mmCIF file of C-alpha atoms in Angstrom:
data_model
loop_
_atom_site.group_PDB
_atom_site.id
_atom_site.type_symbol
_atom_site.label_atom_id
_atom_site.label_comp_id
_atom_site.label_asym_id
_atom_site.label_seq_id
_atom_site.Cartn_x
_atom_site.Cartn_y
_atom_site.Cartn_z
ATOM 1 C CA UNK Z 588 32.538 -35.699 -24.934
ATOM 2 C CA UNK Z 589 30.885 -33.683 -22.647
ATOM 3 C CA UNK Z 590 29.544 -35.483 -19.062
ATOM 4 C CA UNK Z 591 26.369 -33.726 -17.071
ATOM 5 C CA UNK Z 592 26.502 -34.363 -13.548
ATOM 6 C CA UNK Z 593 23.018 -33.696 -11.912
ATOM 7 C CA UNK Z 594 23.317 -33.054 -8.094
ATOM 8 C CA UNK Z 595 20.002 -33.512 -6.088
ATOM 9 C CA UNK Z 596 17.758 -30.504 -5.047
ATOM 10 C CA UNK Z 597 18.755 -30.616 -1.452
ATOM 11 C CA UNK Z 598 22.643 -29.610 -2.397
ATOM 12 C CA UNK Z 599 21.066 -26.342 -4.513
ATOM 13 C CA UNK Z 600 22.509 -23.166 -3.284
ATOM 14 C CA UNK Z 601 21.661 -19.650 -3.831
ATOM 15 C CA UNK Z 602 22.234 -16.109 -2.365
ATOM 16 C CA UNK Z 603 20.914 -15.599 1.036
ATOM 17 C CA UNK Z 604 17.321 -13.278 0.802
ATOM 18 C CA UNK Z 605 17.773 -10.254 2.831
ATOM 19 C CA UNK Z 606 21.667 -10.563 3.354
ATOM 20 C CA UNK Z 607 22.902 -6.743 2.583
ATOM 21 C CA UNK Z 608 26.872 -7.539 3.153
ATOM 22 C CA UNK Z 609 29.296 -7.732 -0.057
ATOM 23 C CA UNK Z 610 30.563 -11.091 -0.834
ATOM 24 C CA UNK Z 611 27.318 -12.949 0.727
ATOM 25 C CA UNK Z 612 27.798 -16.609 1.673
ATOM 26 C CA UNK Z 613 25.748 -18.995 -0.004
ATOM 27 C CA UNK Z 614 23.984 -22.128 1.564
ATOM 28 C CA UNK Z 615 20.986 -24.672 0.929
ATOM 29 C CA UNK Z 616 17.948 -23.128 -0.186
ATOM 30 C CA UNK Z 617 15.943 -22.834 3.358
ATOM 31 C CA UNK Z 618 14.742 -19.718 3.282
ATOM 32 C CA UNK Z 619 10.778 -18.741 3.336
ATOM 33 C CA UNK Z 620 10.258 -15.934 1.703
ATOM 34 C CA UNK Z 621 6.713 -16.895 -0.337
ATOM 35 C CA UNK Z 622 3.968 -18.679 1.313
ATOM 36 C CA UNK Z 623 1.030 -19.841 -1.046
ATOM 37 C CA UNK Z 624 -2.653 -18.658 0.659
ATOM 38 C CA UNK Z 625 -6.151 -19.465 -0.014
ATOM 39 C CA UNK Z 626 -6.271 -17.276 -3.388
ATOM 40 C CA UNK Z 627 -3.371 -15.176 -2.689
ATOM 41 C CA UNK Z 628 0.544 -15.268 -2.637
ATOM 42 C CA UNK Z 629 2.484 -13.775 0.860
ATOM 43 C CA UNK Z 630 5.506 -12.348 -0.338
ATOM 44 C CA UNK Z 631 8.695 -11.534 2.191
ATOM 45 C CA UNK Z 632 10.772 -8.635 0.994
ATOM 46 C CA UNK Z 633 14.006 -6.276 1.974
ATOM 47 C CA UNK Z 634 15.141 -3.185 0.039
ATOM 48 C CA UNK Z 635 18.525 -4.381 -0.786
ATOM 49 C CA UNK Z 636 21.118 -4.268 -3.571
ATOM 50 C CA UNK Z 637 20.201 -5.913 -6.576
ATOM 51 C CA UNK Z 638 20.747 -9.409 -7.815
ATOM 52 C CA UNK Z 639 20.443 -11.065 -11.120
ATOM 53 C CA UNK Z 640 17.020 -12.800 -10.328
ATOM 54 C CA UNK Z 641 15.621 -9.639 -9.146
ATOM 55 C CA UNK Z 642 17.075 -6.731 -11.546
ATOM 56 C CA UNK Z 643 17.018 -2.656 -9.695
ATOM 57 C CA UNK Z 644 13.891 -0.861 -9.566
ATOM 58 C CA UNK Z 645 15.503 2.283 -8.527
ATOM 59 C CA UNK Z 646 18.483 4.286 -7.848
ATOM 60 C CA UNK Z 647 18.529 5.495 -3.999
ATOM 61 C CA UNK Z 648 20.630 4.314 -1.210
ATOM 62 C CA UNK Z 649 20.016 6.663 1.836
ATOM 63 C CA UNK Z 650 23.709 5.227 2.948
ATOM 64 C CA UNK Z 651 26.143 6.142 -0.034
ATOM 65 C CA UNK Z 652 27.691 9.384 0.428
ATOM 66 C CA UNK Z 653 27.618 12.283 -2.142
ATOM 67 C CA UNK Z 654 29.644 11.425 -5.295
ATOM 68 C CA UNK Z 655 30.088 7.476 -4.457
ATOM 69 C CA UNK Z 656 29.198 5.222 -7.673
ATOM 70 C CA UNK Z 657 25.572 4.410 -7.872
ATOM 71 C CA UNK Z 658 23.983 1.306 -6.637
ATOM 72 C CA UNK Z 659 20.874 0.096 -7.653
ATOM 73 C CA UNK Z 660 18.331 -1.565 -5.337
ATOM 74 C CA UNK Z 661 15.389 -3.538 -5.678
ATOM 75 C CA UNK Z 662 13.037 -5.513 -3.662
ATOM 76 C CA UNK Z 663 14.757 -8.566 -2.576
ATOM 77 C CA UNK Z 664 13.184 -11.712 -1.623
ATOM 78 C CA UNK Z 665 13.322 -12.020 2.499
ATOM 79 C CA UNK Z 666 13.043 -14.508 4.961
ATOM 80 C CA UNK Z 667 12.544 -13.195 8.514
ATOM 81 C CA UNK Z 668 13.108 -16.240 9.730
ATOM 82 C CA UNK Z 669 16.206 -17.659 7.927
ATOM 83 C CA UNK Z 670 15.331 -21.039 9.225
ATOM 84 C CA UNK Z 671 11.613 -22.215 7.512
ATOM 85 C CA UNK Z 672 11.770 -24.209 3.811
ATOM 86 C CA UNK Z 673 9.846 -22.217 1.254
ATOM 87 C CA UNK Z 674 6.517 -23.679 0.594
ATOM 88 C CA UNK Z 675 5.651 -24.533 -3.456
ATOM 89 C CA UNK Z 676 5.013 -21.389 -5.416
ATOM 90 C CA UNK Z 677 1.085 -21.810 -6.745
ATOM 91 C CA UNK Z 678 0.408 -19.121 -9.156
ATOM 92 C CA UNK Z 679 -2.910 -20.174 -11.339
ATOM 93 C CA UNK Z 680 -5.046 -19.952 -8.366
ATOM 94 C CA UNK Z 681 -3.967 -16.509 -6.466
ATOM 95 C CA UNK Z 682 -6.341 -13.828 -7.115
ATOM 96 C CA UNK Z 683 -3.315 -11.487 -6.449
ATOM 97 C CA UNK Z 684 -0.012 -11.455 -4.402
ATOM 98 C CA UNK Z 685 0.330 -10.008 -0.470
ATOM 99 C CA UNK Z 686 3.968 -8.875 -0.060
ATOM 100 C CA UNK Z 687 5.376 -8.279 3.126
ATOM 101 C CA UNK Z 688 8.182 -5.718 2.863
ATOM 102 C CA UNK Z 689 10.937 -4.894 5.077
ATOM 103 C CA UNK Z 690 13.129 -2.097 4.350
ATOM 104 C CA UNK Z 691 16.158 -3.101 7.019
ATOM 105 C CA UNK Z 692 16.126 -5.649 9.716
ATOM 106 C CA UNK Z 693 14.834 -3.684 13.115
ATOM 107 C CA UNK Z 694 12.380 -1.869 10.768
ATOM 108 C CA UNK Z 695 7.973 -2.439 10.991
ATOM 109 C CA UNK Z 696 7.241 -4.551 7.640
ATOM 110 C CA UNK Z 697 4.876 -2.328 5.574
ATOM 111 C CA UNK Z 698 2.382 -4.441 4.058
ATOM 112 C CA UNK Z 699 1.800 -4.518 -0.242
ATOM 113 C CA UNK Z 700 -0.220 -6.034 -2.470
ATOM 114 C CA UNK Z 701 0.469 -6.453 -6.133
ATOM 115 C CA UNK Z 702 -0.257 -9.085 -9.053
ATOM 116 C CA UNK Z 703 -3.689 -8.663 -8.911
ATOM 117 C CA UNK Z 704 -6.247 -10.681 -11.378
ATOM 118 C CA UNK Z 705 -7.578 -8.997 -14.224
ATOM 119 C CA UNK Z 706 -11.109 -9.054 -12.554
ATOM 120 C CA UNK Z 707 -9.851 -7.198 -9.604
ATOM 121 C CA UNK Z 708 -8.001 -4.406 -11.421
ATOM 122 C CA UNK Z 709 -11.106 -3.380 -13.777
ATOM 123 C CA UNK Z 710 -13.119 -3.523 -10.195
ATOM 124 C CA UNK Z 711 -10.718 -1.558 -8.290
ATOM 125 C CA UNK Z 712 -9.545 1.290 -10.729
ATOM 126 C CA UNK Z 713 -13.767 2.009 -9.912
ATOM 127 C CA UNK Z 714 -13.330 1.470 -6.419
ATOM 128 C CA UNK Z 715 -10.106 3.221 -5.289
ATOM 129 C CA UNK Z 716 -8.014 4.329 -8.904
ATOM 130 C CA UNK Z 717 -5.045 5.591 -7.938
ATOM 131 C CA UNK Z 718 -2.257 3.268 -8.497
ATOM 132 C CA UNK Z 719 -4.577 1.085 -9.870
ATOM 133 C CA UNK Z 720 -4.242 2.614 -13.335
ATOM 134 C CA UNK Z 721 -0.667 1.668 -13.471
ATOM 135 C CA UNK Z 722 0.124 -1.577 -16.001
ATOM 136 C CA UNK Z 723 1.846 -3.300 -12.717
ATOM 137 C CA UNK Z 724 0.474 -2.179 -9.560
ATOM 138 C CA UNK Z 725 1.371 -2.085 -5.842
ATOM 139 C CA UNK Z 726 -0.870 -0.587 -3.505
ATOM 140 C CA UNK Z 727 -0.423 -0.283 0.296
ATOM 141 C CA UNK Z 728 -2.432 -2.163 3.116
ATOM 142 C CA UNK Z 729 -3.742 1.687 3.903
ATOM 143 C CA UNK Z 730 -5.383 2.082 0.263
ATOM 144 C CA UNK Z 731 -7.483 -0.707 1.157
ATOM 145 C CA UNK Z 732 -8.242 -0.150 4.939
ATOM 146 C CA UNK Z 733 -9.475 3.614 4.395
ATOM 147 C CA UNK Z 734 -11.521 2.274 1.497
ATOM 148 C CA UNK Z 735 -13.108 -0.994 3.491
ATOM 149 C CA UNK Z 736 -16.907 0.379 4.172
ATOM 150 C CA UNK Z 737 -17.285 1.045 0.271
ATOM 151 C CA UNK Z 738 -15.418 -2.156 -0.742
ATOM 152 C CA UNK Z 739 -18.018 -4.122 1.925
ATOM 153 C CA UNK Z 740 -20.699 -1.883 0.183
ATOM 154 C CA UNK Z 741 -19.960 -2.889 -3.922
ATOM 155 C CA UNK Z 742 -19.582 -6.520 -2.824
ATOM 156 C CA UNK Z 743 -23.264 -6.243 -1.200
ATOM 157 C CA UNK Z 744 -24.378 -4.887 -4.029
ATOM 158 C CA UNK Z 745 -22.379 -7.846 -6.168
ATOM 159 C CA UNK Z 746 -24.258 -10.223 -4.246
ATOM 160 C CA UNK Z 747 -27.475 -8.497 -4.726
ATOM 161 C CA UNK Z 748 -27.318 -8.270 -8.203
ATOM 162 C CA UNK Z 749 -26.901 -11.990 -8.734
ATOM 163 C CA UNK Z 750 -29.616 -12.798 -7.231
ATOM 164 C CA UNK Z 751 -32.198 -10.174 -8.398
ATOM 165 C CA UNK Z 752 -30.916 -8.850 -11.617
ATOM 166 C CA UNK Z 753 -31.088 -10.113 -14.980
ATOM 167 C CA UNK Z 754 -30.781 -8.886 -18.554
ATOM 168 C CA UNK Z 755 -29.248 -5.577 -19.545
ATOM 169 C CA UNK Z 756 -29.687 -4.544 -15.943
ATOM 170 C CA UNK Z 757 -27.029 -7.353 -14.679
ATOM 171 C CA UNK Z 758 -24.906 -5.650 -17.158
ATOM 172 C CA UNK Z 759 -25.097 -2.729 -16.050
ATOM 173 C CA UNK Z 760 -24.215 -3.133 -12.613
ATOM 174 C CA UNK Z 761 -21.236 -5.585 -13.902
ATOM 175 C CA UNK Z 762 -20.552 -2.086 -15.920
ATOM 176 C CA UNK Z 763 -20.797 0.303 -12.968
ATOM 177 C CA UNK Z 764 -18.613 -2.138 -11.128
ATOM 178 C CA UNK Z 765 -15.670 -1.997 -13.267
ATOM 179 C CA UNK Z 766 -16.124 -4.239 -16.166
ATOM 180 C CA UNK Z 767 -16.712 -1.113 -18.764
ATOM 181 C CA UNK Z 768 -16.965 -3.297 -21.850
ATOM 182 C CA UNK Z 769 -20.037 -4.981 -20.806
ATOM 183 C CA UNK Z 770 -22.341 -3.076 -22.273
ATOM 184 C CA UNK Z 771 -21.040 -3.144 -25.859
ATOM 185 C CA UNK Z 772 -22.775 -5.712 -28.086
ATOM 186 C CA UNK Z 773 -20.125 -8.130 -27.794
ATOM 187 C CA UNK Z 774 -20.763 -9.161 -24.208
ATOM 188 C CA UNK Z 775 -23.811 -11.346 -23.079
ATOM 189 C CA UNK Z 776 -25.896 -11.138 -19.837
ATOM 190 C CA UNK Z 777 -23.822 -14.996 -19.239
ATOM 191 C CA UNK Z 778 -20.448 -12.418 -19.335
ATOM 192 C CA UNK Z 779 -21.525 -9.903 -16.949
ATOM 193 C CA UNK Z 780 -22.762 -12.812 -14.441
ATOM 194 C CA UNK Z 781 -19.202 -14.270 -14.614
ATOM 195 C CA UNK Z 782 -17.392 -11.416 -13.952
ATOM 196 C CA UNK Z 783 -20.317 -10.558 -11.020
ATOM 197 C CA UNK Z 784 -19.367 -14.075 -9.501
ATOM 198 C CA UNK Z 785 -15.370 -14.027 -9.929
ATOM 199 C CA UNK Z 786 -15.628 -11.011 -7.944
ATOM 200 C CA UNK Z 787 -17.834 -11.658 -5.320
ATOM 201 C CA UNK Z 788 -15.250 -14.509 -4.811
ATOM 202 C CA UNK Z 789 -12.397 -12.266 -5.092
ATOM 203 C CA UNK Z 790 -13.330 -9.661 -2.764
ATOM 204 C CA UNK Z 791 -14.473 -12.699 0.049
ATOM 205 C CA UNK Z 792 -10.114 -13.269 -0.299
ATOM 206 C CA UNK Z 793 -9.310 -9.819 -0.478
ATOM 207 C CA UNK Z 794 -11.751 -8.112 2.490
ATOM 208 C CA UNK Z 795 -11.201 -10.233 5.382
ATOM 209 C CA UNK Z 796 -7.395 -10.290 4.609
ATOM 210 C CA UNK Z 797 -7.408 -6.375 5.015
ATOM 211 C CA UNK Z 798 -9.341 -6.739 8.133
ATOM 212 C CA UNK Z 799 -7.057 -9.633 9.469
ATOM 213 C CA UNK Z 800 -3.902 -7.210 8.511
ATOM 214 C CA UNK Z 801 -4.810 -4.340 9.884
ATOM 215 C CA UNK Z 802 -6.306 -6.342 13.064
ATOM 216 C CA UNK Z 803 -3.016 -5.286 15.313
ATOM 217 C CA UNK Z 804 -2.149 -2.018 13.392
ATOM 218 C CA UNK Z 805 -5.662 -0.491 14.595
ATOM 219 C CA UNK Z 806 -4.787 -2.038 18.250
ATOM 220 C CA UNK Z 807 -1.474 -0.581 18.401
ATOM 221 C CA UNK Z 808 -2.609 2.606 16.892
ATOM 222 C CA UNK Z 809 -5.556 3.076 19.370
ATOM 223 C CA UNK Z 810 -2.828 2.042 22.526
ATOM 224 C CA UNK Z 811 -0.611 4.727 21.484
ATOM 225 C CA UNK Z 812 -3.010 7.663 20.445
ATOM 226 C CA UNK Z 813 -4.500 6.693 23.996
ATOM 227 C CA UNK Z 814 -1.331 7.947 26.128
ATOM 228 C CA UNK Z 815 -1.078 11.040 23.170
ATOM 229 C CA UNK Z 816 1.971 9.400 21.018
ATOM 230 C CA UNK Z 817 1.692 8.002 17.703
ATOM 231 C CA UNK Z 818 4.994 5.901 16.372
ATOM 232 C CA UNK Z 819 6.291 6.838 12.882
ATOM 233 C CA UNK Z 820 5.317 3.683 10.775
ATOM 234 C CA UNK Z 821 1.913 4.448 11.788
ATOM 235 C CA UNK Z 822 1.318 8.193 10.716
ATOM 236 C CA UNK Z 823 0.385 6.425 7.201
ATOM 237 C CA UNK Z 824 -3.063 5.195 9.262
ATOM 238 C CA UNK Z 825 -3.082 8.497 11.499
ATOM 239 C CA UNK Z 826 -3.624 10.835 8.430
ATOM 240 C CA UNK Z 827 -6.900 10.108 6.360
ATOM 241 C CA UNK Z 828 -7.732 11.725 3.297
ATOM 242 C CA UNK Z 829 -10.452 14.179 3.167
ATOM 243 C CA UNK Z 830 -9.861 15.393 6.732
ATOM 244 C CA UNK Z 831 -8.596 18.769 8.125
ATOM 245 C CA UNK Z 832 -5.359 19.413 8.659
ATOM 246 C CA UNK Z 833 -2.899 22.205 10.170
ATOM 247 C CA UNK Z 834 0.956 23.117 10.470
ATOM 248 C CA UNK Z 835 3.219 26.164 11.361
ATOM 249 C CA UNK Z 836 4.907 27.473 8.122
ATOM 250 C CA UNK Z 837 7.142 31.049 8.328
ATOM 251 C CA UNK Z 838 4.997 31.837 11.557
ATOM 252 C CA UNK Z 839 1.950 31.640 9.671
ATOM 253 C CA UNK Z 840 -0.851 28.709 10.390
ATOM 254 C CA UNK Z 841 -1.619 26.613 7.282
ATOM 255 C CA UNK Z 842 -4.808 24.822 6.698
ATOM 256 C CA UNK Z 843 -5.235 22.716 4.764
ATOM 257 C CA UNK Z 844 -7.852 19.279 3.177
ATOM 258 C CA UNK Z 845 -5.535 15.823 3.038
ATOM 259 C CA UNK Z 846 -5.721 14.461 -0.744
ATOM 260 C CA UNK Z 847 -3.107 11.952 -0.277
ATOM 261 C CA UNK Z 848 0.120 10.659 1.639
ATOM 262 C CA UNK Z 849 3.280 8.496 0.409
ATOM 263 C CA UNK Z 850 5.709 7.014 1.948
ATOM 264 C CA UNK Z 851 9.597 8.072 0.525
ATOM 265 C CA UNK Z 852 10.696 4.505 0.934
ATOM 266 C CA UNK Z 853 14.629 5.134 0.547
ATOM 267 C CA UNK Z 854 14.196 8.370 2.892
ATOM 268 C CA UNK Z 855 11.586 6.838 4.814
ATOM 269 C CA UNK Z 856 9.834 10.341 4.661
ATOM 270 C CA UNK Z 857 6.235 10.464 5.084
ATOM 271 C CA UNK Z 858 4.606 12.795 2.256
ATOM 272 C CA UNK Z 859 1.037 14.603 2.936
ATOM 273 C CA UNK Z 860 -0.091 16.792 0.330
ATOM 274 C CA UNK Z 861 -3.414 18.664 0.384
ATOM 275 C CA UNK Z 862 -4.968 21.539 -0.400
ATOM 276 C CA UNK Z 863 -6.587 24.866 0.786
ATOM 277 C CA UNK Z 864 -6.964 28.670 0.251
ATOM 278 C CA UNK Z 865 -5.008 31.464 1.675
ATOM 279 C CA UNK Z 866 -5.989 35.735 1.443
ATOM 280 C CA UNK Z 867 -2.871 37.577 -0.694
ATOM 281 C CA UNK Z 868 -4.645 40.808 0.464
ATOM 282 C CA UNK Z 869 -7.366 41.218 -2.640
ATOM 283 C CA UNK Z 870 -8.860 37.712 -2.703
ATOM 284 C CA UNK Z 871 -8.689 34.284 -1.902
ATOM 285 C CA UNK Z 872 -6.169 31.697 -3.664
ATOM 286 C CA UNK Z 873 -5.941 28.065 -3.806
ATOM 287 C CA UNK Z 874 -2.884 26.881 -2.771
ATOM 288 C CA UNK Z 875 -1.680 23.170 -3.057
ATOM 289 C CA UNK Z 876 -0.163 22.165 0.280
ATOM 290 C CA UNK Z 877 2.757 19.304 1.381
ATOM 291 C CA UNK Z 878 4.595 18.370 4.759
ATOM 292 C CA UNK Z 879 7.146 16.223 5.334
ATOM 293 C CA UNK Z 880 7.838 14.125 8.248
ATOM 294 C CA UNK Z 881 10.872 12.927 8.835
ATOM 295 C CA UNK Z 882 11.404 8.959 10.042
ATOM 296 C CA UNK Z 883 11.578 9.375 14.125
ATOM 297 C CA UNK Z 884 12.813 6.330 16.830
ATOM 298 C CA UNK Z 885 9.855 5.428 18.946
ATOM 299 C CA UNK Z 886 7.449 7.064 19.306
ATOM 300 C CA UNK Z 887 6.630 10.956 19.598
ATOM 301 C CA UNK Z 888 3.980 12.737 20.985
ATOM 302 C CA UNK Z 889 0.819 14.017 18.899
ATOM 303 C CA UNK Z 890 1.254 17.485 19.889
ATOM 304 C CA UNK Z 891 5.299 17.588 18.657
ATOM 305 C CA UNK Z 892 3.742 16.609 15.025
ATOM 306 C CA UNK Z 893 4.644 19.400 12.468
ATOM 307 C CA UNK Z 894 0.920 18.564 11.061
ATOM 308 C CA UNK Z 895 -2.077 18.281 13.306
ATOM 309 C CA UNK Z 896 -5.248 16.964 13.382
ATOM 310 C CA UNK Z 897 -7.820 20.398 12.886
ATOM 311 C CA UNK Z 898 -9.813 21.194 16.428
ATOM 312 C CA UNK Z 899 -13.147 23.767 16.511
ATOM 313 C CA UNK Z 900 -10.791 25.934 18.049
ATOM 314 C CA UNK Z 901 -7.865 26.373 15.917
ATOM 315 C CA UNK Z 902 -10.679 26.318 13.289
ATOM 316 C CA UNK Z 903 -12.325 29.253 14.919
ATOM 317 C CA UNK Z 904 -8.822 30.795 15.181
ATOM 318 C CA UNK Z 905 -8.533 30.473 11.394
ATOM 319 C CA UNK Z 906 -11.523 31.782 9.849
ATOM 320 C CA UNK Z 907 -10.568 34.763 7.513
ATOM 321 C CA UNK Z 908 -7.160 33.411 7.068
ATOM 322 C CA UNK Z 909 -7.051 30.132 5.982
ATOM 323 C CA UNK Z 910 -10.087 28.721 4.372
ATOM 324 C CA UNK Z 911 -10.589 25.106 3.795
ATOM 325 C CA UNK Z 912 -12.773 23.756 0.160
#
């Protein structure tokens, strides 16, 4: 005969989020590491070793030495506070997930969001595309902050589309705002209104949160370029894509148009990769470009960056050498 004991919730145990020692104690479940928002789930996370409720992602451990066995790592759930109960997990309501990551303890949290609704993944693979063409994806706080004018802009023109469009013209805008099937014979005007009015709801979650998120980024950002120093978890909001850019590369000086940075997050290597032309003597070449900046303590000043924001001058200084398109 078999007997079933059933111990009450508050004796639970589990691993400890964000512990990174072997042999991790365990204790009551206390930790916070998901908080349930209006429409959207906050997520605490750690790059740590893996576990069997969250299986590896990927391989890289910046701390093993050459030739030790590999370990695999994932994103572990993380409470920074080790002290707070974990609120209940509401799913059917969140219009997508905002996941605060931190890759060790003393490190700057970078900010994700992932799980988004269906509505908002046709809308943004029109707006931004990118990652968002990806069956699962996670896209950085800066994908949204460089993008906020336009996002403002389609949800005005949402809003003015419910109220003064009708017909196979509300279709079409639902159709030039991401919901590509809606002019196919299968979908009614009564389609193309929902989708209007989910995300007109959606993006009322998903703007302001950017705004309120990037709030003290932007204030410590403007502090620091003030006295000329920029700290490294903030070159990701220094660089923008689509403006000029140079560096010093075998005593030459490389121009060069940002099309996008990354962030190495094992390496914790910033990525920028652009493009530009160069004279070989006959003619002018494109010429894909990439620097990589190394993770720094504190902060450093704007004029030690390897890369650098393009002036008139050096501009000037440039012309006949390296051409920008």
């Amino acid at each position: 005969m078999t007997i079933t004991v059933l111990l009450p919730s508050s004796v639970l145990c589990h691993i400890i989020p964000g512990a990174l020692v072997e042999n991790v104690p365990e204790r009551p479940l206390l930790e916070k590491t998901e908080k349930a928002e209006r429409h959207y789930l906050r997520r605490w996370q750690i790059w740590a070793k893996e576990t069997k409720q969250t299986p590896a992602q990927e391989w890289d451990n910046p701390a093993q030495g050459w030739g030790a066995p590999p370990i695999q790592y994932a994103w572990q759930p993380y409470d920074p506070s080790s002290i707070q109960p974990m609120p209940p997990r509401e799913d059917v309501d969140n219009y997508f997930y905002l996941n605060v990551r931190y890759t060790n303890r003393d490190a700057e949290p970078d900010i994700v969001f992932s799980h988004f609704s269906s509505t908002l993944i046709d809308f943004l693979r029109m707006a931004i595309g990118d990652e968002f063409f990806d069956l699962n994806p996670d896209s950085p706080l800066t994908h949204f902050v460089f993008k906020l004018d336009e996002l403002k802009a389609h949800l005005s023109d949402a809003r003015s589309a419910l109220s003064n469009l009708s017909g196979e013209e509300l279709k079409t805008k639902a159709h030039d705002l991401g919901r590509l099937d809606s002019l196919t014979p299968q979908q009614t005007e009564q389609d193309a209104q929902q989708y209007l009015e989910d995300l007109v709801n959606q993006l009322d979650v998903l703007i302001p949160l950017v705004e309120k998120e990037f709030e003290p980024i932007s204030k410590r950002l403007e502090l620091e370029i003030s006295y000329g120093h920029i700290s490294f978890d903030l070159l990701m909001y220094y660089f923008k894509k689509g403006e000029k850019y140079y560096y010093e590369s075998w005593d030459n000086t490389l121009a060069f148009v940002l099309d996008d940075t990354s962030m190495d997050s094992s390496f914790r290597i910033l990525n920028l990769s652009g493009h530009g032309k160069m004279w070989d003597g006959r003619r002018y070449v494109h010429e894909n470009r990439v620097v990589n900046i190394s993770r720094y303590p504190g902060t450093r000043a704007l004029s030690d960056l390897q890369c650098k924001i393009m002036q008139d001058d050096v501009h000037n200084e440039l012309t006949g050498m390296s051409f920008l398109s």
